[in-house]
Coordinates of N, CA and C in Angstrom, one line a residue:
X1 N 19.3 -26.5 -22.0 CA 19.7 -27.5 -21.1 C 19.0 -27.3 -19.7
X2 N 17.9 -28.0 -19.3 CA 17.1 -28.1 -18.2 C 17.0 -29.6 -17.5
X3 N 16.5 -29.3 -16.5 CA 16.3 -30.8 -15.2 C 15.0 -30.7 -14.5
X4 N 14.3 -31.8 -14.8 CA 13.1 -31.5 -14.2 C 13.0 -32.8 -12.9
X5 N 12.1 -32.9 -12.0 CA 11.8 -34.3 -10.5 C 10.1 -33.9 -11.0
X6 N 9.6 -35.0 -11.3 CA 8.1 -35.5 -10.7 C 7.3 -33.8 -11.1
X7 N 7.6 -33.5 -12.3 CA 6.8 -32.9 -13.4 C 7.1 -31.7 -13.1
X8 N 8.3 -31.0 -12.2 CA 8.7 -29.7 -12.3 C 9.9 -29.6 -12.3
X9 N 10.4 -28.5 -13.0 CA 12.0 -28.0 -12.9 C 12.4 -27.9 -11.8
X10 N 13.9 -28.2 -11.7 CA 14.9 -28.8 -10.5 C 16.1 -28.9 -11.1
X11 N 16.7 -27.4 -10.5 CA 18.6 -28.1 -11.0 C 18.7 -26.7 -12.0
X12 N 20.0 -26.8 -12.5 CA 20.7 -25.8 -13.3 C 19.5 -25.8 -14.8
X13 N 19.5 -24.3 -15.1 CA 19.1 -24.2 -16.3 C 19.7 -23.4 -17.3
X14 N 20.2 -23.4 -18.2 CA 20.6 -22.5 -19.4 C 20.1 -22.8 -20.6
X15 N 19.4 -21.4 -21.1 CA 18.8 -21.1 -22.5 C 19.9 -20.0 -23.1
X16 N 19.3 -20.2 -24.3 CA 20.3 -19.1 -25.2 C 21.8 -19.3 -25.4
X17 N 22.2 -18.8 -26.3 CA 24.2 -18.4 -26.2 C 24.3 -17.4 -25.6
X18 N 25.3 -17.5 -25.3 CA 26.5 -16.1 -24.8 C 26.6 -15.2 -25.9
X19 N 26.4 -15.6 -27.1 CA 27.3 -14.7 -28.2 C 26.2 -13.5 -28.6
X20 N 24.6 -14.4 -28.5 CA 23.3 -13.5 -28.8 C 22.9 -13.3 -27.0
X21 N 21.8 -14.2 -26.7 CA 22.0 -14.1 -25.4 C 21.4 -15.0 -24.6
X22 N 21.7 -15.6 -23.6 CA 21.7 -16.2 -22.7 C 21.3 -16.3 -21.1
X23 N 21.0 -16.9 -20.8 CA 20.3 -17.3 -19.1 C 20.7 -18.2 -18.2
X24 N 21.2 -17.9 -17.4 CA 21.9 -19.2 -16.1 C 21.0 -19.0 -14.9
X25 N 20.9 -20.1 -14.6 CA 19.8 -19.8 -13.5 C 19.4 -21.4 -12.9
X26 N 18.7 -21.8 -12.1 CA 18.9 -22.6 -11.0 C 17.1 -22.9 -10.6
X27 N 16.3 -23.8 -10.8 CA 15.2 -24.0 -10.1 C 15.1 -25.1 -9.3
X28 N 14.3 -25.0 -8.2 CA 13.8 -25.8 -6.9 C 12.5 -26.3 -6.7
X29 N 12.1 -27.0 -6.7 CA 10.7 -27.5 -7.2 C 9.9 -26.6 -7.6
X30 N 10.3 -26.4 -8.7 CA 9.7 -25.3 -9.7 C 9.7 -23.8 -9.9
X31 N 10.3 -23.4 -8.9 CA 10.7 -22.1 -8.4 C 12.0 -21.9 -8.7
X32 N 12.6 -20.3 -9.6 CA 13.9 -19.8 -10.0 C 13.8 -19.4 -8.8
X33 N 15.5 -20.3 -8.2 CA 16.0 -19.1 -6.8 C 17.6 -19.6 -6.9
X34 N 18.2 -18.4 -6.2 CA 19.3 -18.3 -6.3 C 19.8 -17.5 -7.3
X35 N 21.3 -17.4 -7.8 CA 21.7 -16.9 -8.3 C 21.4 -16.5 -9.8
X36 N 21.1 -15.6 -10.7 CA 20.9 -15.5 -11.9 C 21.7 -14.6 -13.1
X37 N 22.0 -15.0 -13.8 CA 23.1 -14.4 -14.5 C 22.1 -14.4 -16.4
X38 N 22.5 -13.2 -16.9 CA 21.6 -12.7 -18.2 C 22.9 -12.1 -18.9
X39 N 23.5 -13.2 -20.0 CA 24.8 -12.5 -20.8 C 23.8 -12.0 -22.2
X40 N 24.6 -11.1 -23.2 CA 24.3 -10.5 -24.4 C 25.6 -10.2 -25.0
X41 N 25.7 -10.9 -26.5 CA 27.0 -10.4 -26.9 C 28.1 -11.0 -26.6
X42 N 28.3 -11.7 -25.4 CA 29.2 -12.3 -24.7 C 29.9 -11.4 -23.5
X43 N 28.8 -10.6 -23.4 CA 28.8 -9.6 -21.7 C 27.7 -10.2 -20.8
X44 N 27.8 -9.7 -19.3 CA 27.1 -10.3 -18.5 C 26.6 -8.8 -18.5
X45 N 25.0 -8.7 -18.6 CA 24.4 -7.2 -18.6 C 23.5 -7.7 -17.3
X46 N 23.2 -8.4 -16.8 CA 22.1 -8.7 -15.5 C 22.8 -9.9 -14.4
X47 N 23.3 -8.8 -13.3 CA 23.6 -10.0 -12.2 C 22.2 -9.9 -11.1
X48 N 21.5 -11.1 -10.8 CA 20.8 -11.1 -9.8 C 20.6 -12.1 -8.9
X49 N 19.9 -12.2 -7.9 CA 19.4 -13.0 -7.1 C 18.0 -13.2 -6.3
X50 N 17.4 -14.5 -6.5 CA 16.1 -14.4 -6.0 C 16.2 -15.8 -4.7
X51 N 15.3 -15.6 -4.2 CA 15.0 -16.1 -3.0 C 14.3 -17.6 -2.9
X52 N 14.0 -18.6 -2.1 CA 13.1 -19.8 -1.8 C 11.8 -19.4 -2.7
X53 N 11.2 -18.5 -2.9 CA 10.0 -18.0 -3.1 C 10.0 -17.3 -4.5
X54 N 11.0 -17.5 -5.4 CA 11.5 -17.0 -6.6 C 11.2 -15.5 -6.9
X55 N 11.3 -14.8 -5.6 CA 11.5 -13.1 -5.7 C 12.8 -12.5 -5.6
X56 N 13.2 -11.4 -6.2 CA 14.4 -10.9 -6.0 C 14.8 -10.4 -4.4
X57 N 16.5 -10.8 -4.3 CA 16.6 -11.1 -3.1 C 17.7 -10.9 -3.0
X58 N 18.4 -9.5 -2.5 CA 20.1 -9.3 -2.8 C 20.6 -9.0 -3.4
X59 N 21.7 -8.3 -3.6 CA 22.2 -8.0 -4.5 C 21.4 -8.0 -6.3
X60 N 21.7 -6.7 -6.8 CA 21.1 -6.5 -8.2 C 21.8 -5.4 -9.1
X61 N 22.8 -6.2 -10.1 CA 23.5 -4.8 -11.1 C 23.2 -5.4 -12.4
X62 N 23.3 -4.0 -13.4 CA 23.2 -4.1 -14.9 C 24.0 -3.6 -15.6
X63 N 24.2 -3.9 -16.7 CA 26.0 -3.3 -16.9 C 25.2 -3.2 -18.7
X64 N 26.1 -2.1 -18.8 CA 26.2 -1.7 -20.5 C 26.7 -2.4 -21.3
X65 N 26.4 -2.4 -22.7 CA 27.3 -3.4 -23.7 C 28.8 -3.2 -23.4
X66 N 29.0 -2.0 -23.2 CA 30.2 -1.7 -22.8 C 31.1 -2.4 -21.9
X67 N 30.4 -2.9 -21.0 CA 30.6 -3.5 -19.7 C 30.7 -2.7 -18.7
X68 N 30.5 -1.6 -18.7 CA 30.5 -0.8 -17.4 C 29.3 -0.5 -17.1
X69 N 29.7 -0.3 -15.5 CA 27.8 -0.4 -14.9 C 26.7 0.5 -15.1
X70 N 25.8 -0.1 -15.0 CA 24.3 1.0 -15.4 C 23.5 1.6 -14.4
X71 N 23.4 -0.1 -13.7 CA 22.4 0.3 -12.3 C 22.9 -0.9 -11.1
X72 N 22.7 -0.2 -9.7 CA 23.6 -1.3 -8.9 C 22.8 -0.8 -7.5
X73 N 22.0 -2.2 -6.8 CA 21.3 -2.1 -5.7 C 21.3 -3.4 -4.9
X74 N 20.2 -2.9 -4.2 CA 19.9 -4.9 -3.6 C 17.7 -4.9 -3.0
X75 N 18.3 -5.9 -3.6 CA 16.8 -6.3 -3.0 C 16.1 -7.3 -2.0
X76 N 15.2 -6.7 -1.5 CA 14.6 -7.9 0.1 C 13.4 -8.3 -0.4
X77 N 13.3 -9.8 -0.2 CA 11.7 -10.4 -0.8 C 11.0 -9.6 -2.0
X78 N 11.6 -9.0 -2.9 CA 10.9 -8.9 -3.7 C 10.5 -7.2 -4.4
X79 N 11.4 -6.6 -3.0 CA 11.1 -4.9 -3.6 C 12.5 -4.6 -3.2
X80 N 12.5 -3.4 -3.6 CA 14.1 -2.5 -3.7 C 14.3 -2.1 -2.3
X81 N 15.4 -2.3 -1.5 CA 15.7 -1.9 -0.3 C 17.2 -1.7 -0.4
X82 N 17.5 -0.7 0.8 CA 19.1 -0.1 0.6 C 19.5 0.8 -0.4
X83 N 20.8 1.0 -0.3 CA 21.3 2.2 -1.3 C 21.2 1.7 -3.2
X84 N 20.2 2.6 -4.0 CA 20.6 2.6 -5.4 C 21.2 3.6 -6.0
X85 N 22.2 3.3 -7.2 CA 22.8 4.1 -7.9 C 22.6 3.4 -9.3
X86 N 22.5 4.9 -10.5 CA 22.6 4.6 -12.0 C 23.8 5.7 -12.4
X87 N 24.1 5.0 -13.2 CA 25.4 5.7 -14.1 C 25.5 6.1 -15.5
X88 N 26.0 6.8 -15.8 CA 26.3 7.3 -17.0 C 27.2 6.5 -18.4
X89 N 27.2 6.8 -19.0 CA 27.9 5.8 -20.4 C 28.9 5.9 -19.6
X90 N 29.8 6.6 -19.5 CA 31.1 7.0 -19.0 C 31.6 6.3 -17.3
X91 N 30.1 5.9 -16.6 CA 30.8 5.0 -15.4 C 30.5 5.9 -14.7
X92 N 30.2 7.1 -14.6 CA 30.2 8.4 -13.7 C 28.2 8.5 -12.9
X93 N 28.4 8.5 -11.9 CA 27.3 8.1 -10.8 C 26.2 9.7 -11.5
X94 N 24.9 9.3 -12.2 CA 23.8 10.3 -12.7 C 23.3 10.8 -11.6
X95 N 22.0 9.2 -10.6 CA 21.1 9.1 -9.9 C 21.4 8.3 -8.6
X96 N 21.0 8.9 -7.5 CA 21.4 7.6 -6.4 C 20.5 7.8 -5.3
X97 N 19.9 7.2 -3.8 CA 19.2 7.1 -2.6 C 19.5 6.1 -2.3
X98 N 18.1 5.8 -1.4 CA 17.7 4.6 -0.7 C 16.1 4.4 -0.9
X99 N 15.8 3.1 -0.9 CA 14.8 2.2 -0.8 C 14.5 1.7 0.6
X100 N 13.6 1.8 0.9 CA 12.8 1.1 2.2 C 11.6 0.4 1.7
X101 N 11.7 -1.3 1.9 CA 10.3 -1.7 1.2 C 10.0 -1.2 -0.1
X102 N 10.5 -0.7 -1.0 CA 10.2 -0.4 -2.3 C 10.2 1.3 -2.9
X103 N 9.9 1.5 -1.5 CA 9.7 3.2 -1.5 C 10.4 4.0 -1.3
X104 N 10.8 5.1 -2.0 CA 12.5 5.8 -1.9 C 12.1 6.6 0.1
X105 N 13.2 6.6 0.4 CA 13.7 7.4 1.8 C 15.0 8.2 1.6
X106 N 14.8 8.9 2.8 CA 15.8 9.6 2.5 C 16.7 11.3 1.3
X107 N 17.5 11.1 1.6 CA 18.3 11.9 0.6 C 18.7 11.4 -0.7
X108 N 18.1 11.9 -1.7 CA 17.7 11.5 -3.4 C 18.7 12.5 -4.3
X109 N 19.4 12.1 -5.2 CA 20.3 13.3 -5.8 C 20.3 12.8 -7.7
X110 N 20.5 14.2 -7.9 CA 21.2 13.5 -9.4 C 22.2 14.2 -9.8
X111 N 23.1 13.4 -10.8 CA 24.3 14.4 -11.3 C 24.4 14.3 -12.7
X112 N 25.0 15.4 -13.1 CA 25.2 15.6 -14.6 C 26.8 15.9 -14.6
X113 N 27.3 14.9 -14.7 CA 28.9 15.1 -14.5 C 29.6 15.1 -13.2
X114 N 30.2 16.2 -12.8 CA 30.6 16.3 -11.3 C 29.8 16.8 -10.8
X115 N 28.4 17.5 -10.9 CA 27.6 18.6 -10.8 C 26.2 18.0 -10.4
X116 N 26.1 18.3 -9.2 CA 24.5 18.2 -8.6 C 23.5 18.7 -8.6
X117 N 22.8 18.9 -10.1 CA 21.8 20.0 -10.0 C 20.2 19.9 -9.3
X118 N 20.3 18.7 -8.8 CA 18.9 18.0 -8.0 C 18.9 17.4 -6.5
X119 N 18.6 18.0 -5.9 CA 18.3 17.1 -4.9 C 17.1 17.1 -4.1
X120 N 16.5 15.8 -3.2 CA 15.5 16.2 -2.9 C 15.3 14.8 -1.7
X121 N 14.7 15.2 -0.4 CA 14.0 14.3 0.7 C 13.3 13.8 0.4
X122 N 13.3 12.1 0.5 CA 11.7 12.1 0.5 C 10.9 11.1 1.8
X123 N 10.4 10.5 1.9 CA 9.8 9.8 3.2 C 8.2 9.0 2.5
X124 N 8.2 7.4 3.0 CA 7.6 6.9 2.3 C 6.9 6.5 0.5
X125 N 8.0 7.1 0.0 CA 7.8 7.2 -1.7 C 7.2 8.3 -2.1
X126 N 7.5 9.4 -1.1 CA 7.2 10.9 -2.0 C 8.0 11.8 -1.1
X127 N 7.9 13.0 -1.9 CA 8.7 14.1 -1.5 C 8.5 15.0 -0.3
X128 N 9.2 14.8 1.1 CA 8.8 15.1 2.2 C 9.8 15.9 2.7
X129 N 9.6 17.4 2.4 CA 10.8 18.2 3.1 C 11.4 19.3 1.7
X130 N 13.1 19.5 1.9 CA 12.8 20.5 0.7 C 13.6 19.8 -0.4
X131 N 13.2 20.5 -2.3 CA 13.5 19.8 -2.8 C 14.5 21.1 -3.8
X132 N 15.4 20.9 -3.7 CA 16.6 21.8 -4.3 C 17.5 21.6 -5.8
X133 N 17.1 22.8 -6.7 CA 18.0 22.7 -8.3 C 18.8 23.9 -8.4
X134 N 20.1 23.5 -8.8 CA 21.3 24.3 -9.0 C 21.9 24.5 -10.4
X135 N 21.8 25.1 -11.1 CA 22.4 25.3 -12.4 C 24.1 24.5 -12.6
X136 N 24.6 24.5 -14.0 CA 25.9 24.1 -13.7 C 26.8 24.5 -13.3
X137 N 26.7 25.7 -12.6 CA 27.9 26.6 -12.0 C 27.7 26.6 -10.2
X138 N 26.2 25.7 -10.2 CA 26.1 25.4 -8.5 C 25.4 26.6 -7.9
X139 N 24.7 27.5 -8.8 CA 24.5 28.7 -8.2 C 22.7 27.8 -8.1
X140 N 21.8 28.4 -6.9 CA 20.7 27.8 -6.9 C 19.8 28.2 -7.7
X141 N 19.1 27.7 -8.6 CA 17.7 27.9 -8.8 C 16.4 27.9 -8.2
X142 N 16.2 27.5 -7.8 CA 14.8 27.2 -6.8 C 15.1 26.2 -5.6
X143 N 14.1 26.3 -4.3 CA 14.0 25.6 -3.0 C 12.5 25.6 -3.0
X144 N 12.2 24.2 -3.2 CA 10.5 24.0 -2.9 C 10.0 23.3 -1.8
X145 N 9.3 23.3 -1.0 CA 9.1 22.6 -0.1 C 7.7 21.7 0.0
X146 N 7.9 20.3 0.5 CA 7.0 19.5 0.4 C 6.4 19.2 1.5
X147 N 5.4 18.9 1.6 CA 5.1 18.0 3.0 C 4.0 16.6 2.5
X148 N 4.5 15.5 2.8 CA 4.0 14.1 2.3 C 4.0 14.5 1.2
X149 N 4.5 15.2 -0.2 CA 4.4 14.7 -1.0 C 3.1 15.6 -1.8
X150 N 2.8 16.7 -0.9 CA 2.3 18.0 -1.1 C 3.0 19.0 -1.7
X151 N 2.7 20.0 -2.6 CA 3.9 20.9 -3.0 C 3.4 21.1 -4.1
X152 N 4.5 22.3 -4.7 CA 4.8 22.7 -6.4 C 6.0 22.0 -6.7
X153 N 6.1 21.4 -7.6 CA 7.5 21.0 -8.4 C 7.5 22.2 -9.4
X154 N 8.8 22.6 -9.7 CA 9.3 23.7 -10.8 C 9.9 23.0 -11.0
X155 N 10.2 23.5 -12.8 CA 11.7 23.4 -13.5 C 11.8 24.7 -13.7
X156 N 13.3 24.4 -14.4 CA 13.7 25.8 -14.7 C 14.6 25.9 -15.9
X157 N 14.4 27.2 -16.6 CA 15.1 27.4 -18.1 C 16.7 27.3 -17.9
X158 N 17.8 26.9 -18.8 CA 19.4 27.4 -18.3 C 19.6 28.5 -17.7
X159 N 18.7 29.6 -18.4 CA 18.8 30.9 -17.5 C 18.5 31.1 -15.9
X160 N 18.0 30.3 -15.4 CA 17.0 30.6 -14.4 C 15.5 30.8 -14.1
X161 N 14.9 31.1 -15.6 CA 13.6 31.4 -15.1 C 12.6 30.1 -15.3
X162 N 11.5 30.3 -14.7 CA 10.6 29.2 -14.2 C 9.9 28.7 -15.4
X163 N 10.2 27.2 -16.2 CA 10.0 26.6 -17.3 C 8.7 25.9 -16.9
X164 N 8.5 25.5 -15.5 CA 7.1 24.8 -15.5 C 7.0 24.5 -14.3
X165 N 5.4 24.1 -13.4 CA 5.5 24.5 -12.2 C 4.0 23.2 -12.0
X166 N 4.0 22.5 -11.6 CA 3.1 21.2 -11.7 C 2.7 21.5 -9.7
X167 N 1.5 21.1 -9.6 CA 0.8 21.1 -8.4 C 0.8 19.5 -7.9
X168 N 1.3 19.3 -7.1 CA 1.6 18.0 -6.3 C 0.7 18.0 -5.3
X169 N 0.0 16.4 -5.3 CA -0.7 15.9 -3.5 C -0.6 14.7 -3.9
X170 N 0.1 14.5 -2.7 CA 0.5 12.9 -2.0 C 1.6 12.4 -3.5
X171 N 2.4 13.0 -4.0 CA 3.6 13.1 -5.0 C 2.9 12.6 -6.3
X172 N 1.5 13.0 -6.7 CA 1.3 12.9 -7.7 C 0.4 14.4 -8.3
X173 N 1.0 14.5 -9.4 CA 0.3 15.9 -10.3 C -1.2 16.3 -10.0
X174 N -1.9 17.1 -8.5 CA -3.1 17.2 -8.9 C -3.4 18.7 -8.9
X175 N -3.8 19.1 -9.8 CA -4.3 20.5 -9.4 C -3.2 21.2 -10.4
X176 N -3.5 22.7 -10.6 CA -3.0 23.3 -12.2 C -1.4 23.3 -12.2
X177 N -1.4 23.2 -13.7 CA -0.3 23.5 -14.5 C 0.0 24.4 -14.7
X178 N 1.1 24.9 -14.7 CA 1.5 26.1 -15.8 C 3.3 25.7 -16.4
X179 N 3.4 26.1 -17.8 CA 4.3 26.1 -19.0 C 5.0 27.6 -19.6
X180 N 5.9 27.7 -19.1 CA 6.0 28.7 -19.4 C 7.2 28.8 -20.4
X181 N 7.1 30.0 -21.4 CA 8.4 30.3 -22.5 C 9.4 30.9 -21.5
X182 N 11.0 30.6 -22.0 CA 12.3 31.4 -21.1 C 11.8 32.8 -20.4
X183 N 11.3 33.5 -21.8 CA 10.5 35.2 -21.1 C 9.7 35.0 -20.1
X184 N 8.7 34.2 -20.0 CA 7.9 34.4 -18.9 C 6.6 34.3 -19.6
X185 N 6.3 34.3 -20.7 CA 4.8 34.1 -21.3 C 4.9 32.6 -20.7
X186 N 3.3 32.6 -20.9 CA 2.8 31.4 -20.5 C 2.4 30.6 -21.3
X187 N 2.8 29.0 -22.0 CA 3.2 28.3 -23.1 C 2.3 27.5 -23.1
X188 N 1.9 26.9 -21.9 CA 0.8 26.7 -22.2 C 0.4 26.1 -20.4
X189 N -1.3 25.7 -20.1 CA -1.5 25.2 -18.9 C -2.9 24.7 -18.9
X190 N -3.4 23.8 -17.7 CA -4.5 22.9 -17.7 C -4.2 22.5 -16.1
X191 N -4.8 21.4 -15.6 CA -4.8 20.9 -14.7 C -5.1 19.6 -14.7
X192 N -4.5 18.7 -13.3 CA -4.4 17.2 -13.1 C -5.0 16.8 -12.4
X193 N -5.4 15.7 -12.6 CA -6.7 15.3 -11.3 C -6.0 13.8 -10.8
X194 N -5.7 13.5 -9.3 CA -4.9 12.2 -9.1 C -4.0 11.7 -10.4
X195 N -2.8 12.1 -11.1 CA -2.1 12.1 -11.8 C -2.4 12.2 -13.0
X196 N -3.7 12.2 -13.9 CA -4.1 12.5 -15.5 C -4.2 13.8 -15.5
X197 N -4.6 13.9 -17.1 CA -4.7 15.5 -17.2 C -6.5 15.9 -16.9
X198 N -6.9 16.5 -16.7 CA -8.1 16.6 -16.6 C -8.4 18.4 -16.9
X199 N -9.7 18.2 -17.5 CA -10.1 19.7 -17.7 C -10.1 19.8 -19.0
X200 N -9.6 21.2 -19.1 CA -9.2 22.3 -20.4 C -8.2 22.0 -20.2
X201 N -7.3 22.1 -21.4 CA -6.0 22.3 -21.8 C -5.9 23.5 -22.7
X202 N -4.8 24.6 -22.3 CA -4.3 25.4 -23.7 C -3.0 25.8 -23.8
X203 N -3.0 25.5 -25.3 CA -1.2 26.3 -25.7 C -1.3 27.0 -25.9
X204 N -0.2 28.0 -26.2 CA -0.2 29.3 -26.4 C 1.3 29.5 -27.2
X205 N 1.1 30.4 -28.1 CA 2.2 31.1 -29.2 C 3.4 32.3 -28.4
X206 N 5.0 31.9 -28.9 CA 5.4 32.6 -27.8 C 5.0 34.2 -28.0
X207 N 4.3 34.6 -28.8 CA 3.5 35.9 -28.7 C 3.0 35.8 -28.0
X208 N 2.5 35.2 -28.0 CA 0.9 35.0 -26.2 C -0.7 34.9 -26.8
X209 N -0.4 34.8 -28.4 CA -1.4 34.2 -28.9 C -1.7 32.8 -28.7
X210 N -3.5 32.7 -28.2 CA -3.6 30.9 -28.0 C -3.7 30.3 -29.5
X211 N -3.1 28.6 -29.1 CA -2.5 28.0 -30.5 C -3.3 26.7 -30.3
X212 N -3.6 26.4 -29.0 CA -4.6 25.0 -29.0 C -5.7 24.9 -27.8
X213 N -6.8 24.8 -27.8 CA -7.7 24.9 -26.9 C -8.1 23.1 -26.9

């Protein structure tokens, strides 16, 4: 069910059923703006809104078949701005920050239950300041520190020790890798060049025998 004026859409539009899925939505000489709704199943999984200019524009959530939420923000002309959060099957907050113009600011976290094992600053869409992981008992793992988005990122094994350690500039992978087994051999490593892999690559056997050149 559509409306069109002088050879473009204009007025309410709906495609699809509710039962499989469906589209409610609104165009202005030929431009979607305003309010938009995306059901599945006979749930509403996408509330959004776009603008005169048919970019997203305000308010924006996604919801599980379940009906509880997934992801929940808002958007200005067209990029992510203000506070976002994603959630867990269960409704319980994973991932959350802020957006400025598209690019994360601020204080960045994630959770695994009640439990914060991530957090990290960042400033203009990379990691700027220090970036902090805590096991599930909240005891810390590692404190790294960035500047624009310069730095080592580490993970780390359940136990604590250092599972892998990536070279960061301007928040993307440049310069060596290293992989390491829980013991501390080295599992494998190479290096990145402006975010690809570039080089040699090798794995290695948790003996410390190499397994792939």
């Amino acid at each position: 069910d559509e409306h069109w004026r002088a050879g473009v859409r204009d007025g309410a539009r709906l495609t699809g059923t509710r039962s499989l899925l469906q589209i409610d939505e609104t165009w202005k000489d030929g431009v979607v703006t305003g309010a938009r709704t995306v059901w599945r199943h006979s749930r509403v999984i996408v509330e959004e809104h776009l603008d005169s200019r048919g970019r997203l524009d305000g308010v924006w959530r996604s919801f599980r078949n379940s009906g509880k939420k997934r992801e929940d923000g808002t958007y200005r002309g067209g990029k992510r701005n203000g506070a976002w959060a994603w959630y867990d099957a269960g409704g319980v907050k994973e991932r959350g920050g802020a957006y400025v113009d598209g690019k994360r600011e601020g204080e960045w976290g994630r959770w695994t239950g009640r439990v914060m094992p991530w957090r990290a600053s960042y400033k203009g869409g990379v990691v700027d300041g220090d970036l902090v992981q805590w096991d599930w008992r909240g005891k810390e793992l590692g404190r790294d520190t960035f500047v624009a988005g310069d730095g080592v990122d580490r993970t780390f094994h359940p136990s604590g020790a250092v599972a892998s350690e990536t070279t960061l500039a301007g928040g993307k992978p440049h310069g060596p890798y290293v992989e390491r087994f829980m013991r501390g051999r080295v599992a494998a490593r190479g290096a990145f060049a402006k975010g690809e892999r570039h080089g040699a690559w090798q794995t290695f056997w948790s003996g410390g025998g190499l397994k792939l050149e």
